[in-house]
Coordinates of C-alpha atoms and ligand atoms in Angstrom, one line a residue:
M21 CA -14.9 -0.9 8.6
F22 CA -18.2 -2.6 10.6
R23 CA -15.1 -4.1 12.7
V24 CA -13.4 -1.2 13.3
E25 CA -16.4 0.7 15.0
R26 CA -19.7 -0.4 14.9
W27 CA -21.6 2.4 15.8
P28 CA -21.4 5.3 12.5
I29 CA -22.7 1.6 9.8
T30 CA -25.5 0.8 12.1
V31 CA -26.5 4.4 12.8
L32 CA -26.2 5.0 9.1
S33 CA -27.7 1.5 7.8
V34 CA -31.1 2.2 10.9
M35 CA -31.3 5.9 9.0
L36 CA -31.5 4.5 5.8
F37 CA -33.6 1.6 6.7
L38 CA -36.2 4.0 8.3
A39 CA -36.5 6.6 5.4
V40 CA -37.5 3.5 3.2
F41 CA -40.9 4.1 5.1
I42 CA -40.8 7.8 6.0
M43 CA -41.6 8.6 2.5
P44 CA -44.9 6.4 1.9
A45 CA -45.8 7.4 4.8
E46 CA -45.5 11.3 3.8
L47 CA -47.2 11.1 0.4
W48 CA -50.2 8.6 2.2
L49 CA -50.4 11.8 4.8
V50 CA -50.2 14.7 1.5
K51 CA -52.9 12.3 0.3
T52 CA -55.4 12.4 3.2
L53 CA -54.6 15.8 3.8
V54 CA -55.9 17.1 0.0
D55 CA -58.8 14.5 0.5
R56 CA -60.0 16.1 3.9
I57 CA -59.1 19.9 2.6
Q58 CA -61.7 18.7 -0.5
A59 CA -63.9 17.8 1.8
W60 CA -64.6 20.4 3.9
I61 CA -67.2 22.3 4.6
T62 CA -68.2 25.2 7.1
P63 CA -69.0 25.0 9.4
D64 CA -67.8 21.8 9.9
P65 CA -64.7 20.9 12.2
I66 CA -61.1 21.5 11.1
D67 CA -60.3 19.0 13.9
S68 CA -59.3 16.3 10.9
I69 CA -57.6 18.4 8.4
L70 CA -55.8 19.7 11.8
A71 CA -54.9 16.1 12.5
A72 CA -53.7 15.1 9.3
A73 CA -51.9 18.3 9.3
A74 CA -50.3 17.8 12.6
W75 CA -48.5 14.5 11.5
L76 CA -47.6 15.3 8.1
A77 CA -45.6 18.4 10.2
A78 CA -44.0 15.8 12.8
L79 CA -43.2 13.2 10.1
L80 CA -40.9 16.4 8.4
I81 CA -39.7 17.4 11.4
M82 CA -38.5 13.8 12.2
N83 CA -37.0 13.5 9.0
N84 CA -34.7 16.3 9.8
I85 CA -34.0 15.9 13.4
G86 CA -33.4 12.4 13.1
F87 CA -31.3 12.4 10.9
V88 CA -28.6 15.3 12.4
P89 CA -26.7 11.6 13.5
V90 CA -25.8 11.0 10.1
P91 CA -23.8 13.1 8.8
L92 CA -21.2 12.3 12.0
A93 CA -21.9 9.2 11.3
M94 CA -20.8 9.5 7.3
T95 CA -17.7 11.5 8.4
R96 CA -16.7 8.7 10.6
L97 CA -16.9 6.4 8.4
N98 CA -15.3 7.8 5.7
E99 CA -12.3 8.2 8.5
I100 CA -12.5 4.8 9.7
G101 CA -12.3 3.6 6.0
T102 CA -9.7 5.5 4.6
L103 CA -7.8 4.6 7.7
E104 CA -8.8 0.5 7.1
E105 CA -8.1 0.6 3.1
Q106 CA -4.7 1.7 3.6
R107 CA -3.8 -0.3 6.7
L108 CA -4.5 -2.9 4.8
V109 CA -3.0 -2.6 1.8
M110 CA 0.1 -1.2 3.7
H111 CA 0.0 -4.7 6.0
K112 CA -0.3 -7.0 3.1
T113 CA 2.5 -5.3 0.9
S114 CA 4.7 -6.2 4.2
R115 CA 3.9 -9.4 3.5
L116 CA 4.5 -9.9 0.2
P117 CA 7.9 -11.4 -1.0
L118 CA 10.6 -8.4 -1.9
T119 CA 10.7 -9.9 -5.8
L120 CA 6.7 -8.5 -6.2
V121 CA 7.4 -5.5 -4.0
E122 CA 9.4 -4.8 -6.6
A123 CA 8.3 -5.4 -9.6
P124 CA 6.5 -2.9 -12.0
R125 CA 3.4 -4.7 -12.4
I126 CA 2.8 -4.9 -8.4
K127 CA 3.3 -0.9 -8.3
E128 CA 1.0 -0.3 -10.9
L129 CA -1.6 -3.4 -9.1
R130 CA -0.7 -1.3 -5.2
E131 CA -1.8 1.9 -6.8
R132 CA -5.0 1.2 -7.9
A133 CA -5.8 -1.0 -4.7
L134 CA -5.2 2.7 -2.7
Q135 CA -8.0 4.3 -5.7
V136 CA -10.4 2.1 -3.6
S137 CA -12.9 4.0 -0.6
L138 CA -14.6 1.1 1.6
Y139 CA -16.8 4.0 2.5
A140 CA -17.3 5.0 -1.3
I141 CA -18.3 1.1 -1.6
Y142 CA -20.5 1.3 1.5
D143 CA -21.9 4.4 0.5
T144 CA -23.4 3.6 -3.1
G145 CA -24.3 0.4 -1.9
S146 CA -26.3 1.6 0.9
H147 CA -27.9 3.9 -1.3
F148 CA -28.3 2.1 -4.0
M149 CA -30.5 -0.4 -2.0
Q150 CA -31.8 2.0 -0.2
G151 CA -33.3 3.9 -3.8
S152 CA -34.0 0.6 -5.1
L153 CA -36.7 0.2 -2.3
Q154 CA -38.1 3.8 -2.1
S155 CA -38.5 2.9 -6.3
A156 CA -40.4 -0.2 -5.2
V157 CA -42.5 1.3 -3.0
L158 CA -43.6 4.5 -5.8
I159 CA -44.1 1.8 -8.8
I160 CA -46.4 -0.5 -6.4
V161 CA -48.2 2.8 -5.9
M162 CA -48.8 3.4 -8.9
L163 CA -49.5 -0.2 -10.3
A164 CA -52.0 0.2 -7.7
Y165 CA -53.7 3.1 -9.2
G166 CA -53.4 0.7 -12.6
Q167 CA -50.5 3.3 -14.5
W168 CA -48.5 0.0 -15.7
L169 CA -48.2 1.9 -19.0
P170 CA -46.0 4.8 -17.7
V171 CA -44.5 2.1 -15.1
V172 CA -43.2 0.5 -18.4
A173 CA -42.0 3.6 -20.2
I174 CA -40.4 4.9 -17.3
C175 CA -38.3 1.4 -16.1
A176 CA -37.5 0.7 -20.1
A177 CA -36.1 4.5 -20.6
A178 CA -34.1 4.3 -17.3
L179 CA -32.0 0.6 -18.2
L180 CA -31.0 2.4 -21.3
Q181 CA -29.8 5.0 -19.7
T182 CA -27.8 2.4 -17.0
Y183 CA -26.7 0.8 -19.8
V184 CA -25.0 3.5 -21.4
M185 CA -24.1 5.3 -18.6
S186 CA -22.1 2.3 -16.9
K187 CA -20.4 1.4 -20.8
S188 CA -18.9 5.0 -20.4
A189 CA -17.7 4.7 -16.9
A190 CA -16.4 1.6 -17.8
S191 CA -14.1 2.7 -20.5
L192 CA -13.1 6.0 -18.6
E193 CA -12.1 3.6 -15.3
R194 CA -10.1 1.2 -17.9
L195 CA -8.5 4.2 -19.1
N196 CA -7.3 5.3 -15.8
R197 CA -5.7 1.7 -15.8
K198 CA -4.3 1.9 -18.6
Q199 CA -2.3 5.3 -17.4
T200 CA -1.2 4.1 -14.1
P201 CA 2.1 3.6 -14.6
S202 CA 2.3 7.0 -16.7
S203 CA 0.6 8.3 -13.4
R204 CA 4.0 7.0 -11.1
L205 CA 5.9 8.1 -13.8
L206 CA 4.0 11.8 -13.4
R207 CA 4.6 11.2 -9.5
H208 CA 8.1 10.2 -10.0
Y209 CA 9.1 13.9 -12.1
A210 CA 7.1 15.8 -9.3
G211 CA 8.7 14.2 -6.4
L212 CA 12.6 14.5 -8.1
M213 CA 11.4 18.3 -8.1
T214 CA 9.8 18.2 -4.7
K215 CA 12.1 16.0 -2.8
R216 CA 15.8 17.3 -1.5
E217 CA 16.8 14.0 -2.8
A218 CA 17.3 16.0 -6.1
A219 CA 17.6 19.4 -5.1
K220 CA 21.4 19.1 -5.2
E221 CA 21.5 17.6 -8.8
I222 CA 19.1 20.2 -10.6
R223 CA 20.0 23.3 -9.2
L224 CA 23.6 22.3 -10.0
F225 CA 23.0 20.8 -13.4
C226 CA 20.1 22.9 -14.0
F227 CA 17.3 19.9 -15.7
G228 CA 14.7 21.4 -13.3
Q229 CA 13.1 22.8 -16.8
L230 CA 13.9 19.9 -18.2
L231 CA 11.8 17.7 -15.7
A232 CA 9.0 20.2 -15.9
A233 CA 8.9 20.2 -19.5
R234 CA 8.2 16.4 -19.5
W235 CA 5.9 16.4 -16.7
S236 CA 4.0 19.0 -18.7
A237 CA 3.6 17.1 -21.3
L238 CA 3.1 13.5 -20.1
Y239 CA 0.4 15.8 -17.8
R240 CA -1.4 17.3 -21.1
S241 CA -1.0 13.5 -22.9
Q242 CA -2.8 12.3 -20.5
S243 CA -5.2 15.1 -20.3
K244 CA -6.1 14.8 -24.5
E245 CA -6.6 10.6 -23.2
K246 CA -9.2 11.2 -21.0
W247 CA -10.4 14.2 -22.7
D248 CA -11.1 11.7 -25.8
I249 CA -12.8 9.7 -23.6
A250 CA -14.8 11.7 -22.0
R251 CA -16.1 13.5 -24.3
S252 CA -17.3 10.8 -26.5
S253 CA -18.9 9.4 -23.4
E254 CA -20.7 12.2 -23.0
L255 CA -22.2 12.4 -26.6
R256 CA -23.1 8.7 -26.1
K257 CA -25.5 9.5 -23.1
I258 CA -27.0 12.7 -24.9
G259 CA -29.8 10.1 -26.0
P260 CA -30.4 8.1 -23.3
E261 CA -30.9 10.6 -20.9
L262 CA -33.4 12.8 -23.3
L263 CA -35.2 9.8 -23.7
M264 CA -35.8 9.6 -20.5
V265 CA -36.1 13.7 -19.7
L266 CA -39.2 13.2 -22.6
I267 CA -40.9 10.8 -21.1
G268 CA -40.8 12.0 -18.0
G269 CA -42.1 15.7 -19.0
L270 CA -44.8 13.9 -21.4
L271 CA -46.3 11.0 -18.7
V272 CA -47.0 14.1 -16.1
S273 CA -48.3 16.3 -18.9
L274 CA -50.6 13.6 -19.4
L275 CA -51.7 12.4 -16.1
V276 CA -54.3 14.7 -16.1
L277 CA -55.6 13.3 -19.2
Q278 CA -55.6 9.8 -18.5
P279 CA -58.4 7.7 -18.6
G280 CA -60.4 7.3 -15.2
A281 CA -58.5 10.4 -14.3
N282 CA -61.3 12.5 -13.6
K283 CA -62.1 9.8 -11.2
L284 CA -59.7 10.6 -8.8
T285 CA -60.1 12.5 -5.7
A286 CA -57.6 15.3 -5.5
G287 CA -56.2 13.7 -2.9
E288 CA -55.0 10.5 -5.4
F289 CA -54.6 13.2 -8.0
T290 CA -52.0 14.7 -5.6
L291 CA -50.5 11.3 -4.5
L292 CA -49.6 10.3 -8.3
F293 CA -48.1 13.6 -9.3
M294 CA -46.1 13.4 -6.5
V295 CA -45.1 9.5 -7.1
L296 CA -44.6 10.1 -10.3
T297 CA -41.9 13.2 -9.7
M298 CA -40.6 11.0 -6.9
L299 CA -39.8 7.9 -8.9
L300 CA -38.8 10.0 -12.0
S301 CA -35.6 11.8 -9.3
Q302 CA -35.5 8.3 -7.5
L303 CA -34.5 6.9 -10.6
Q304 CA -31.6 9.3 -11.3
G305 CA -30.5 8.7 -8.5
L306 CA -30.4 4.8 -8.8
I307 CA -28.8 5.2 -12.1
H308 CA -25.5 7.2 -10.9
R309 CA -25.4 4.6 -8.3
A310 CA -25.3 1.7 -10.4
V311 CA -22.7 3.1 -12.9
S312 CA -20.7 4.2 -9.5
M313 CA -21.0 0.6 -8.0
R314 CA -19.7 0.0 -11.3
T315 CA -16.5 1.6 -11.2
Q316 CA -16.4 0.7 -7.8
Y317 CA -16.8 -3.0 -8.7
M318 CA -13.4 -2.1 -11.2
R319 CA -11.5 -1.0 -8.5
W320 CA -12.4 -3.3 -5.5
A321 CA -11.8 -6.2 -8.4
D322 CA -8.3 -4.6 -8.4
F323 CA -8.2 -4.3 -4.7
R324 CA -8.8 -8.1 -3.7
T325 CA -6.5 -9.2 -6.4
Y326 CA -3.8 -7.4 -4.4
M327 CA -4.5 -8.5 -1.3
N328 CA -4.7 -12.2 -2.6
L329 CA -1.4 -12.2 -3.7
E330 CA 0.4 -15.1 -2.2
D331 CA 2.7 -13.7 1.4
D332 CA 6.1 -14.6 1.9
P333 CA 6.7 -17.7 3.6
R334 CA 8.6 -15.5 6.1
A335 CA 6.1 -13.2 6.8
G336 CA 3.8 -15.5 8.6
R337 CA 6.8 -16.5 10.8
Q338 CA 6.9 -12.8 12.2
E339 CA 4.7 -13.4 15.0
T340 CA 6.8 -16.7 16.5
S341 CA 10.2 -14.7 16.4
K342 CA 9.3 -13.2 19.7
V343 CA 10.2 -16.3 20.8
V344 CA 13.5 -15.5 19.2
K345 CA 14.3 -11.9 20.7
D346 CA 13.4 -13.1 24.0
D347 CA 16.4 -15.5 23.0
T348 CA 18.2 -12.8 21.6
S349 CA 17.9 -9.7 24.7
V350 CA 18.7 -13.6 26.9
V351 CA 22.2 -13.4 24.9
M352 CA 22.3 -9.4 24.7
D353 CA 23.3 -10.0 28.8
R354 CA 26.2 -11.8 28.2
I355 CA 27.8 -8.4 26.8
S356 CA 31.3 -8.5 27.4
E357 CA 33.3 -5.9 29.4
G358 CA 34.8 -2.9 27.0
N359 CA 37.9 -2.7 24.5
A360 CA 40.5 -0.7 25.0
D361 CA 39.1 1.5 22.9
G362 CA 36.0 1.9 24.2
S363 CA 34.2 0.3 22.4
R364 CA 32.8 -3.0 23.0
S365 CA 32.8 -6.7 21.8
I366 CA 28.9 -8.6 22.2
A367 CA 28.9 -12.6 23.3
A368 CA 28.4 -14.2 19.7
P369 CA 25.7 -16.5 19.6
G370 CA 28.3 -19.4 17.8
G371 CA 28.5 -19.7 13.8
M372 CA 25.9 -21.3 11.4
K373 CA 27.4 -23.5 8.6
L374 CA 25.8 -22.4 5.5
E375 CA 25.9 -24.3 2.3
V376 CA 25.0 -23.5 -1.5
R377 CA 25.3 -25.5 -4.2
K378 CA 23.9 -25.1 -7.5
L379 CA 22.2 -21.4 -6.7
H380 CA 20.5 -19.5 -10.3
Y381 CA 18.4 -16.8 -10.2
R382 CA 17.2 -14.7 -12.2
Y383 CA 15.0 -11.1 -11.9
P384 CA 11.5 -11.2 -13.3
G385 CA 11.2 -10.8 -16.8
A386 CA 15.0 -10.3 -17.6
V387 CA 16.1 -12.1 -20.1
C388 CA 19.4 -14.1 -18.5
D389 CA 20.1 -14.9 -15.2
T390 CA 21.9 -12.6 -12.9
L391 CA 23.0 -15.1 -10.7
K392 CA 24.4 -18.4 -12.7
D393 CA 25.0 -22.1 -10.7
I394 CA 26.7 -20.2 -7.7
S395 CA 27.9 -23.7 -5.3
L396 CA 30.2 -22.5 -2.5
S397 CA 30.3 -23.1 1.6
I398 CA 30.9 -21.0 4.9
P399 CA 32.2 -23.2 8.0
S400 CA 30.6 -22.2 11.3
G401 CA 32.9 -19.9 12.5
C402 CA 34.2 -18.5 9.5
R403 CA 34.2 -15.1 7.7
A404 CA 34.0 -14.9 3.9
A405 CA 33.8 -12.2 1.6
V406 CA 32.4 -11.5 -1.7
V407 CA 34.0 -9.0 -4.2
G408 CA 33.5 -8.3 -7.5
E409 CA 33.1 -5.6 -10.2
N410 CA 29.8 -3.6 -10.3
G411 CA 26.6 -5.9 -11.3
S412 CA 28.7 -9.3 -10.7
G413 CA 25.6 -10.1 -8.6
K414 CA 26.7 -9.8 -5.2
S415 CA 23.6 -8.1 -3.6
T416 CA 22.0 -10.1 -5.5
L417 CA 23.7 -12.8 -4.2
V418 CA 22.9 -11.3 -0.9
K419 CA 19.5 -11.2 -1.1
L420 CA 18.3 -14.9 -2.0
L421 CA 20.4 -15.7 1.0
T422 CA 18.8 -13.5 2.9
G423 CA 15.6 -15.3 2.0
M424 CA 14.6 -12.3 0.5
Y425 CA 14.6 -13.6 -3.2
M426 CA 13.4 -16.8 -3.5
P427 CA 16.3 -18.8 -5.5
G428 CA 15.0 -20.2 -9.4
C429 CA 17.0 -23.0 -8.7
G430 CA 19.7 -24.9 -6.2
E431 CA 19.7 -25.0 -2.8
I432 CA 20.6 -22.9 -0.1
I433 CA 21.3 -24.6 3.5
W434 CA 22.2 -23.4 6.4
S435 CA 23.1 -26.2 9.7
R436 CA 24.5 -25.3 13.1
E437 CA 26.6 -28.2 14.4
G438 CA 26.3 -30.4 12.4
E439 CA 22.7 -30.1 12.6
R440 CA 20.2 -28.8 9.6
I441 CA 18.6 -25.9 10.1
P442 CA 14.8 -26.1 8.4
A443 CA 14.7 -23.0 6.1
A444 CA 11.8 -21.8 7.7
D445 CA 13.9 -20.9 10.5
S446 CA 17.2 -19.8 9.1
A447 CA 16.5 -16.1 8.3
E448 CA 14.2 -14.9 11.7
G449 CA 16.5 -14.1 14.9
H450 CA 19.6 -16.4 13.4
L451 CA 20.1 -13.6 10.5
S452 CA 21.3 -10.1 10.8
A453 CA 22.7 -7.5 8.0
V454 CA 23.9 -4.4 7.1
F455 CA 22.7 -3.5 3.2
Q456 CA 24.3 -1.3 1.5
D457 CA 20.8 0.7 0.8
F458 CA 20.0 0.6 4.9
T459 CA 16.6 2.6 5.8
R460 CA 17.1 5.9 7.0
L461 CA 14.4 6.2 9.8
Y462 CA 13.3 9.7 11.1
V463 CA 12.4 8.1 14.2
T464 CA 14.4 8.3 18.0
L465 CA 17.8 7.0 18.0
R466 CA 16.3 5.0 20.4
E467 CA 14.0 3.7 17.7
N468 CA 16.2 3.3 15.2
V469 CA 18.5 0.7 16.7
A470 CA 15.9 -1.3 18.5
L471 CA 14.1 -2.2 15.5
G472 CA 17.0 -4.7 15.3
N473 CA 15.7 -6.6 18.3
L474 CA 12.0 -5.2 19.6
A475 CA 12.5 -6.9 22.6
A476 CA 15.5 -4.5 23.6
M477 CA 13.6 -1.7 22.9
D478 CA 13.5 -0.1 26.4
Q479 CA 17.0 -2.0 27.4
D480 CA 19.4 1.2 27.9
S481 CA 22.8 -0.6 28.4
E482 CA 22.1 -2.9 25.2
L483 CA 21.2 0.3 22.9
Q484 CA 24.3 1.9 23.8
N485 CA 26.5 -1.0 23.7
S486 CA 25.2 -2.2 20.2
L487 CA 25.7 2.1 19.3
R488 CA 29.5 1.9 20.5
A489 CA 29.7 -1.6 19.7
A490 CA 29.4 -0.3 16.2
G491 CA 31.7 2.9 16.2
S492 CA 29.4 5.5 16.9
R493 CA 29.6 8.3 19.5
L494 CA 25.5 8.7 19.5
S495 CA 24.5 8.3 22.9
D496 CA 21.1 10.1 23.4
L497 CA 18.9 7.0 22.6
E498 CA 15.8 10.2 23.2
M499 CA 17.0 12.5 20.2
Q500 CA 15.0 12.8 16.9
I501 CA 17.0 11.5 14.2
G502 CA 16.6 13.9 10.6
S503 CA 16.8 16.9 9.9
P504 CA 13.0 17.4 8.4
F505 CA 11.2 16.3 11.9
D506 CA 13.7 19.0 13.7
G507 CA 16.1 16.2 14.7
I508 CA 19.5 15.6 14.1
E509 CA 20.8 15.4 10.7
P510 CA 23.3 12.2 10.8
S511 CA 25.9 11.9 8.2
G512 CA 26.6 9.5 5.8
G513 CA 29.1 7.5 7.9
Q514 CA 27.2 8.2 11.2
W515 CA 23.5 6.5 9.2
Q516 CA 26.1 3.4 8.7
Q517 CA 26.7 3.5 12.1
I518 CA 23.7 3.7 13.1
A519 CA 22.4 0.4 10.9
T520 CA 25.1 -1.2 11.8
A521 CA 24.0 -0.5 16.1
R522 CA 20.7 -2.0 14.4
A523 CA 22.3 -5.2 13.3
L524 CA 24.7 -6.3 16.1
L525 CA 21.4 -5.6 18.8
R526 CA 20.0 -8.7 16.9
N527 CA 23.3 -10.8 18.0
A528 CA 22.5 -13.2 14.9
S529 CA 24.4 -16.3 14.1
F530 CA 25.1 -15.6 10.7
V531 CA 26.0 -11.6 9.9
F532 CA 25.7 -9.9 6.0
F533 CA 27.9 -6.8 6.1
D534 CA 26.8 -5.4 2.4
E535 CA 29.3 -2.7 1.4
P536 CA 29.1 -1.9 5.7
T537 CA 32.2 1.2 4.3
A538 CA 30.3 2.3 1.3
A539 CA 30.1 6.1 2.9
L540 CA 33.0 5.7 5.7
D541 CA 36.2 7.8 6.1
P542 CA 39.3 6.0 5.5
L543 CA 39.9 6.1 9.8
A544 CA 36.2 4.9 10.8
E545 CA 36.5 2.4 7.4
K546 CA 39.6 0.7 9.3
K547 CA 37.8 0.7 12.5
A548 CA 34.6 -0.7 11.0
F549 CA 37.0 -3.5 9.6
D550 CA 38.2 -3.8 12.9
L551 CA 34.7 -3.8 14.5
F552 CA 33.9 -5.8 11.8
L553 CA 36.5 -8.7 12.8
R554 CA 35.4 -8.0 16.7
V555 CA 31.8 -8.4 15.4
T556 CA 32.2 -11.5 13.8
E557 CA 33.9 -13.2 16.3
G558 CA 32.4 -16.8 17.2
R559 CA 29.9 -16.4 14.3
S560 CA 29.3 -16.5 10.4
A561 CA 30.0 -13.8 8.5
L562 CA 29.8 -13.0 4.6
L563 CA 30.9 -9.2 3.9
V564 CA 30.4 -7.8 0.2
T565 CA 33.1 -5.6 0.0
H566 CA 34.9 -3.3 -3.3
R567 CA 38.0 -2.5 -0.7
L568 CA 40.0 -5.9 -1.7
G569 CA 42.5 -4.5 1.1
A570 CA 39.2 -5.7 3.8
A571 CA 38.5 -8.9 1.9
K572 CA 41.7 -9.8 2.5
L573 CA 41.2 -9.7 6.1
A574 CA 38.4 -12.7 5.8
D575 CA 39.6 -16.4 6.0
V576 CA 38.1 -16.9 2.4
I577 CA 37.6 -15.1 -0.3
F578 CA 34.9 -15.5 -3.1
V579 CA 35.1 -13.6 -6.6
L580 CA 31.8 -13.0 -9.0
K581 CA 32.5 -12.0 -12.2
D582 CA 29.2 -12.2 -14.7
G583 CA 27.2 -13.6 -12.2
R584 CA 29.5 -16.5 -12.2
L585 CA 31.5 -17.6 -8.8
V586 CA 35.0 -17.3 -10.4
E587 CA 37.4 -18.0 -7.9
Q588 CA 37.4 -18.7 -4.5
G589 CA 40.2 -19.3 -1.6
T590 CA 42.5 -17.3 0.9
H591 CA 43.7 -14.2 -0.3
N592 CA 47.4 -15.8 -0.7
E593 CA 45.8 -18.5 -2.5
L594 CA 44.2 -16.6 -5.2
I595 CA 47.2 -14.0 -5.2
A596 CA 49.6 -17.3 -6.6
Q597 CA 46.7 -18.4 -9.0
Q598 CA 47.3 -14.8 -11.1
G599 CA 43.5 -15.0 -11.7
E600 CA 40.4 -11.7 -11.4
Y601 CA 41.2 -11.2 -7.7
S602 CA 45.0 -10.7 -8.4
R603 CA 44.2 -8.4 -11.0
M604 CA 41.6 -6.2 -9.1
F605 CA 43.9 -6.6 -6.4
Q606 CA 46.8 -5.0 -8.0
L607 CA 45.3 -2.7 -9.6
Q608 CA 43.9 -1.1 -6.1
A609 CA 47.8 -2.0 -4.4
S610 CA 49.2 0.4 -6.8
W611 CA 46.8 3.5 -7.2
Y612 CA 47.1 3.4 -3.2
G613 CA 51.0 3.4 -4.7
Ligands
ATP727 N1 15.7 -5.1 -9.2 C1 16.2 -6.0 -10.2 N2 15.7 -6.0 -11.2 C2 15.9 -6.0 -12.4 N3 17.6 -6.3 -12.1 C3 18.5 -6.2 -11.0 C4 17.5 -6.0 -10.2 N4 17.9 -5.3 -9.1 C5 19.7 -5.8 -9.6 N5 19.7 -6.1 -11.3 C6 20.6 -6.6 -11.9 O1 21.4 -7.8 -11.8 C7 22.4 -7.8 -11.9 C8 23.2 -7.5 -10.6 O2 23.2 -6.5 -9.6 P1 23.6 -6.7 -8.0 O3 23.0 -5.6 -7.3 O4 23.7 -8.1 -7.2 O5 25.4 -6.4 -8.3 P2 26.4 -5.8 -7.4 O6 27.4 -6.4 -7.9 O7 25.9 -5.7 -5.6 O8 27.2 -4.6 -7.9 P3 27.4 -3.5 -7.5 O9 29.4 -3.7 -6.6 O10 27.6 -2.0 -7.8 O11 27.3 -3.3 -6.1 C9 22.9 -5.9 -12.4 O12 23.3 -6.0 -13.4 C10 22.0 -5.4 -12.3 O13 21.4 -4.6 -12.9

């Protein structure tokens, strides 16, 4: 927080520190004032009494006026802290390997990391230090007047109360941790009932009530668990709290009866009385802060664990990708003239060769491999297709090849003109993809497309060429996309064309198309496959598709079944084999009559 903005922490720290000295000064002035009033005999001059009263008044005024910037600094620090902790968590999440981002355990850790309040940590910690210093001053004053017995009694009771209360706070926080998965589920139900994605089905199938009932049942069971822990914690606290109150009350009332009390001046007695009552209230504040620090520490530990997760090795290379982006914009200058249908081709940067050797992959927590012993080769400039039944592992293979997942074992080798490209360079810049579950961004059309290559953000003609090349008729780059933000709402197919334009803008050597036509009508689908042929000219590509009529266009087809590569070859070769591909093809062909 100090790095982001210095003045709020500086102001608050200085003020808190000053307050430590103001308190003993006030006590000393009160004592002096009482002593002078007691010693005053008319017609002595009253000046010394007025002077002490004036000093006391000045101190009180300073205390109130001087601390005006404190609430301002606190508000600002709260804002900075919230912003900073959320920025850190978002930034960290964007750098994590995809397998970690998808893992439920990590999602829970992230939820807890987001519960950290940097402001609360600073506020509790600094007030704890201030309270400790002030209590130390009060204790010193009491010891100076020989009041060691009350000091020992109060401190012992305070320690006991702190111990019991911090144990209760820790068990509440542990419950909070334990309930993180069910809290996520609660939010999931609430999200389903309030977001538009599920609204159609909820209304059509009338399962809103069922979701509401599930939500209520889960909520009730969570709050019962919380109530049980809170009740037993509160019961445990009663004893130490009562003890503290009794000791405090007893000491205050016995102050006058203590040995030597009659030798105290009125000022000294007032001073001791004030010190004792102030110490009692200071210690209460200190105990609550110590307990809160224990809770904060547990949350902070989760935050640190999340921030210390190992980054995706690709994340560190994102800064260096600027170079690649600059290269790309040079290549984009080579956009060729329009095609007969008005769309445009983009000059290819030359293909890359891909070789996969004995690749295995297992999802975290899964009992068996999703991909088993995959070996294949896609030569430079080759258009390949992967086909297979649902769940056969096609998308998983694409995620491994694009470097989103790390293989369990096996090798993925990229090369260009016989020269091996180090894995570190392969994904950034050289690869592009249109994913099945592409991102629907509610920003302008310009930003939506330019995310494929940020260097082209202001290059209108490049952005528009990419859109046209992707078969999109949208051209107003400033148009806001997304009805939730008062923009136009593209249809599923139009969204897919925007995602394709984004992928084309990168002008990569190897392009993945993971079911790029799933949302397109037959005419648009035909155009999309023409586009696939056109934009992949001179570069390598891998098309994942269920449409075998489209796979037919590929130079080589890979057939996956239950995570294994069971067949490979050209369309004609695979038909001749009369195997899995042939069976699927005949089935689709018979469907279309
Ligand atoms: N994040 C995940 N965690 C665990 N298992 C997963 C995950 N994603 C996919 N799987 C499993 O891996 C297997 C392959 O899934 P994948 O999405 O790769 O299949 P696919 O061939 O692309 O299917 P489809 O044609 O339906 O898109 C499936 O059994 C699926 O349940």
